[in-house]
Coordinates of C-alpha atoms and ligand atoms in Angstrom, one line a residue:
M1 CA 87.0 80.7 161.9
K2 CA 85.9 78.6 159.0
K3 CA 88.6 76.1 158.0
I4 CA 88.8 75.2 154.3
Q5 CA 91.1 72.5 153.1
I6 CA 91.8 71.9 149.4
I7 CA 93.3 68.6 148.1
S8 CA 94.8 69.2 144.6
L9 CA 97.6 68.1 142.3
F10 CA 98.0 71.8 141.4
P11 CA 97.9 73.7 144.6
E12 CA 99.7 76.6 143.0
M13 CA 96.6 77.3 140.9
F14 CA 95.0 78.7 144.0
E15 CA 97.7 81.2 144.9
G16 CA 96.3 84.1 142.9
V17 CA 92.8 83.6 144.1
L18 CA 93.6 83.1 147.7
H19 CA 96.1 85.9 148.0
N20 CA 94.0 88.7 146.5
S21 CA 90.9 90.8 147.2
M22 CA 88.1 89.5 149.3
M23 CA 89.6 86.0 150.0
W24 CA 92.8 87.6 151.3
K25 CA 90.9 90.1 153.4
A26 CA 88.7 87.3 154.8
Q27 CA 91.9 85.5 156.0
Q28 CA 93.4 88.6 157.4
E29 CA 90.3 89.2 159.4
G30 CA 90.3 85.7 160.7
A31 CA 87.0 84.7 159.1
V32 CA 88.5 81.9 157.2
S33 CA 91.7 79.8 157.0
F34 CA 92.9 77.9 153.9
E35 CA 95.1 74.8 153.8
L36 CA 96.4 73.4 150.5
I37 CA 97.1 69.7 150.5
N38 CA 99.2 68.4 147.6
L39 CA 97.7 65.1 146.4
R40 CA 101.1 64.2 144.9
D41 CA 102.5 63.9 148.5
F42 CA 100.2 60.9 148.8
G43 CA 101.3 59.3 145.5
L44 CA 102.5 55.7 145.4
G45 CA 106.1 54.5 145.0
P46 CA 109.2 56.4 144.1
R47 CA 107.4 58.1 141.3
K48 CA 104.6 59.2 143.5
Q49 CA 102.0 57.7 141.2
V50 CA 98.5 59.1 141.5
D51 CA 96.8 57.8 138.4
D52 CA 96.2 54.5 136.6
M53 CA 94.4 52.9 133.7
P54 CA 90.7 52.3 133.9
Y55 CA 89.4 48.7 134.3
G56 CA 87.3 47.7 131.3
G57 CA 89.4 49.9 129.0
G58 CA 89.0 53.4 127.7
D59 CA 91.0 56.5 127.1
G60 CA 92.9 58.3 129.7
M61 CA 93.9 57.7 133.3
L62 CA 92.0 57.8 136.5
L63 CA 93.0 59.1 139.9
K64 CA 93.8 56.1 142.0
P65 CA 91.9 55.5 145.3
E66 CA 94.9 55.2 147.6
P67 CA 96.3 58.7 147.3
L68 CA 92.8 60.2 147.4
F69 CA 91.7 58.3 150.5
A70 CA 95.0 59.1 152.3
A71 CA 94.8 62.8 151.5
I72 CA 91.1 62.9 152.7
E73 CA 92.1 61.0 155.8
K74 CA 94.8 63.6 156.5
A75 CA 92.4 66.5 156.0
K76 CA 89.9 64.8 158.3
Q77 CA 92.5 64.4 161.0
N78 CA 93.0 68.2 160.8
D79 CA 89.3 68.8 161.0
P80 CA 87.2 65.7 161.9
T81 CA 83.8 67.2 161.4
A82 CA 84.5 68.9 158.1
V83 CA 82.2 68.3 155.1
V84 CA 84.0 66.6 152.2
V85 CA 83.1 68.1 148.8
L86 CA 83.8 66.5 145.4
P87 CA 83.3 68.9 142.5
T88 CA 82.2 66.8 139.6
P89 CA 80.1 67.4 136.5
R90 CA 77.9 64.6 137.8
G91 CA 77.1 66.5 141.1
K92 CA 74.1 68.6 142.0
Q93 CA 73.9 72.1 140.6
W94 CA 75.7 74.7 142.8
K95 CA 73.4 77.5 143.9
Q96 CA 73.3 80.7 145.9
A97 CA 71.0 79.0 148.4
I98 CA 73.7 76.3 149.1
A99 CA 76.4 78.9 149.3
R100 CA 74.4 80.6 152.0
E101 CA 73.8 77.3 153.9
W102 CA 77.5 76.4 153.8
S103 CA 78.6 79.9 154.9
E104 CA 76.5 79.4 158.0
L105 CA 77.8 75.9 158.8
S106 CA 79.9 75.7 161.9
T107 CA 81.9 72.9 160.3
G108 CA 84.9 73.3 157.9
L109 CA 85.0 72.2 154.3
I110 CA 87.4 69.8 152.5
F111 CA 87.5 70.1 148.7
V112 CA 88.8 67.2 146.7
C113 CA 89.9 68.4 143.2
A114 CA 89.8 65.6 140.7
R115 CA 92.0 65.8 137.6
Y116 CA 92.8 64.1 134.4
E117 CA 90.0 62.1 132.9
G118 CA 88.4 61.1 136.1
Y119 CA 88.7 59.4 139.5
D120 CA 88.1 55.9 140.9
E121 CA 84.4 55.9 141.9
R122 CA 85.2 54.5 145.3
V123 CA 86.3 58.0 146.4
T124 CA 82.6 59.0 146.5
E125 CA 82.2 56.6 149.5
V126 CA 84.3 59.0 151.6
T127 CA 82.9 62.3 150.3
D128 CA 79.7 63.9 151.6
E129 CA 78.7 66.2 148.7
Q130 CA 79.1 66.1 144.9
V131 CA 78.6 69.5 143.2
R132 CA 78.7 70.8 139.7
V133 CA 79.2 74.5 138.8
G134 CA 77.4 74.2 135.5
D135 CA 76.5 71.8 132.7
Y136 CA 79.9 71.8 131.1
V137 CA 83.1 69.8 131.7
L138 CA 86.3 71.4 133.0
T139 CA 89.7 69.7 133.1
G140 CA 89.7 69.5 136.9
G141 CA 88.0 70.4 140.1
E142 CA 90.2 73.4 140.8
L143 CA 88.2 76.1 139.0
P144 CA 84.9 74.8 140.4
T145 CA 86.4 74.8 143.9
M146 CA 87.5 78.4 143.5
T147 CA 84.0 79.4 142.4
I148 CA 82.3 77.6 145.2
I149 CA 84.7 78.9 147.9
D150 CA 84.4 82.5 146.6
S151 CA 80.6 82.3 146.7
V152 CA 80.7 80.8 150.3
V153 CA 83.4 83.0 151.8
R154 CA 81.8 86.3 150.7
L155 CA 78.7 85.4 152.7
I156 CA 80.5 84.7 156.0
P157 CA 79.3 87.4 158.4
G158 CA 81.8 90.3 158.4
V159 CA 83.6 89.4 155.2
L160 CA 81.8 91.8 152.8
G161 CA 82.2 95.5 153.6
G162 CA 79.7 97.2 155.8
E163 CA 76.2 98.4 155.3
T164 CA 76.1 98.5 151.5
S165 CA 76.5 94.7 151.1
A166 CA 74.2 94.0 154.1
E167 CA 71.6 96.2 152.5
I168 CA 71.9 94.4 149.2
E169 CA 71.8 91.0 150.9
S170 CA 68.7 91.8 153.0
F171 CA 67.0 93.3 150.0
A172 CA 68.1 90.5 147.8
D173 CA 67.3 87.8 150.3
G174 CA 69.7 85.6 148.4
Q175 CA 67.2 85.1 145.6
T176 CA 67.7 88.2 143.4
L177 CA 70.8 89.5 141.8
E178 CA 72.2 92.9 142.3
F179 CA 70.5 95.9 140.7
P180 CA 72.5 98.1 138.3
Q181 CA 74.5 100.8 140.0
Y182 CA 76.2 104.0 138.9
T183 CA 78.8 106.3 140.3
R184 CA 80.1 109.8 139.2
P185 CA 80.1 111.4 136.7
E186 CA 76.4 112.0 136.2
V187 CA 76.9 112.1 132.5
F188 CA 79.7 110.1 130.8
E189 CA 80.3 110.5 127.1
G190 CA 76.6 111.4 126.7
R191 CA 75.4 108.4 128.8
K192 CA 73.3 109.6 131.7
V193 CA 72.6 108.0 135.1
P194 CA 68.9 107.2 135.5
D195 CA 67.1 110.3 136.9
V196 CA 65.4 108.4 139.7
L197 CA 68.8 107.6 141.3
L198 CA 69.5 111.4 141.5
S199 CA 66.1 112.2 142.9
G200 CA 66.9 111.6 146.5
H201 CA 63.6 109.9 146.8
H202 CA 64.4 106.7 148.8
G203 CA 61.0 105.0 148.1
E204 CA 61.3 105.6 144.4
I205 CA 64.9 104.4 144.4
A206 CA 64.0 101.2 146.3
R207 CA 61.2 100.5 143.8
W208 CA 63.4 101.1 140.8
R209 CA 66.1 98.8 142.3
A210 CA 63.5 96.1 143.0
E211 CA 62.2 96.3 139.4
N212 CA 65.7 96.1 138.0
S213 CA 67.0 93.2 140.0
P214 CA 67.0 90.0 138.0
K215 CA 65.8 86.9 139.8
I216 CA 68.0 83.9 140.3
E217 CA 66.4 81.1 138.5
D218 CA 66.1 77.5 139.9
Ligands
ADE301 N1 84.9 69.1 137.2 C1 84.9 69.1 135.8 N2 83.8 69.8 135.4 C2 83.1 70.2 136.5 C3 82.0 71.0 136.7 N3 81.2 71.5 135.7 N4 81.5 71.2 137.9 C4 82.2 70.7 139.0 N5 83.4 70.0 138.8 C5 83.8 69.8 137.6

């Protein structure tokens, strides 16, 4: 079972995503387990402080190193070989090929969700990977973490349903996106399903699907 730990100041943001659909099914089937770690629990002093002003001046507050290090340490104690991931707009671009690699890793994953205007850079000394989900800035690492987790967990063997997905995956080889698909009715409000899909000709159908599968660009 793949263990995924998430360090966040807003663990409740994950509830909807982890308790529904494929992510929920994956947990029920024992393919993955999630643990949410509240960064606030590692805050300093009676006010559980997690942020502070940047040296050198500037707007906004930064996540302090002590709570981040302590939370990562806790997660590492739970799973010593886990890969520690920091979603950040300065990281390398997240890609399907990395999702596949990570889904095949025997080790767990620890996600460190930064918030506010940033984090003390020293945290990068205890993280293994920095990843960005796109060339835009979000207010925290939570949404990127959900995106990354979703794309990894669906590739863990047995998580996606049966032959259809296996078929798509083997055809797609991870480098092409799904082809367009249709279900009944054959004609809906005058819009017709492409004839080839009704032809029963498997070779023609495979060719049509290959031609209509957009490539994932690097
Ligand atoms: N945190 C804020 N923006 C981000 C992005 N685009 N990717 C990953 N983490 C982020």
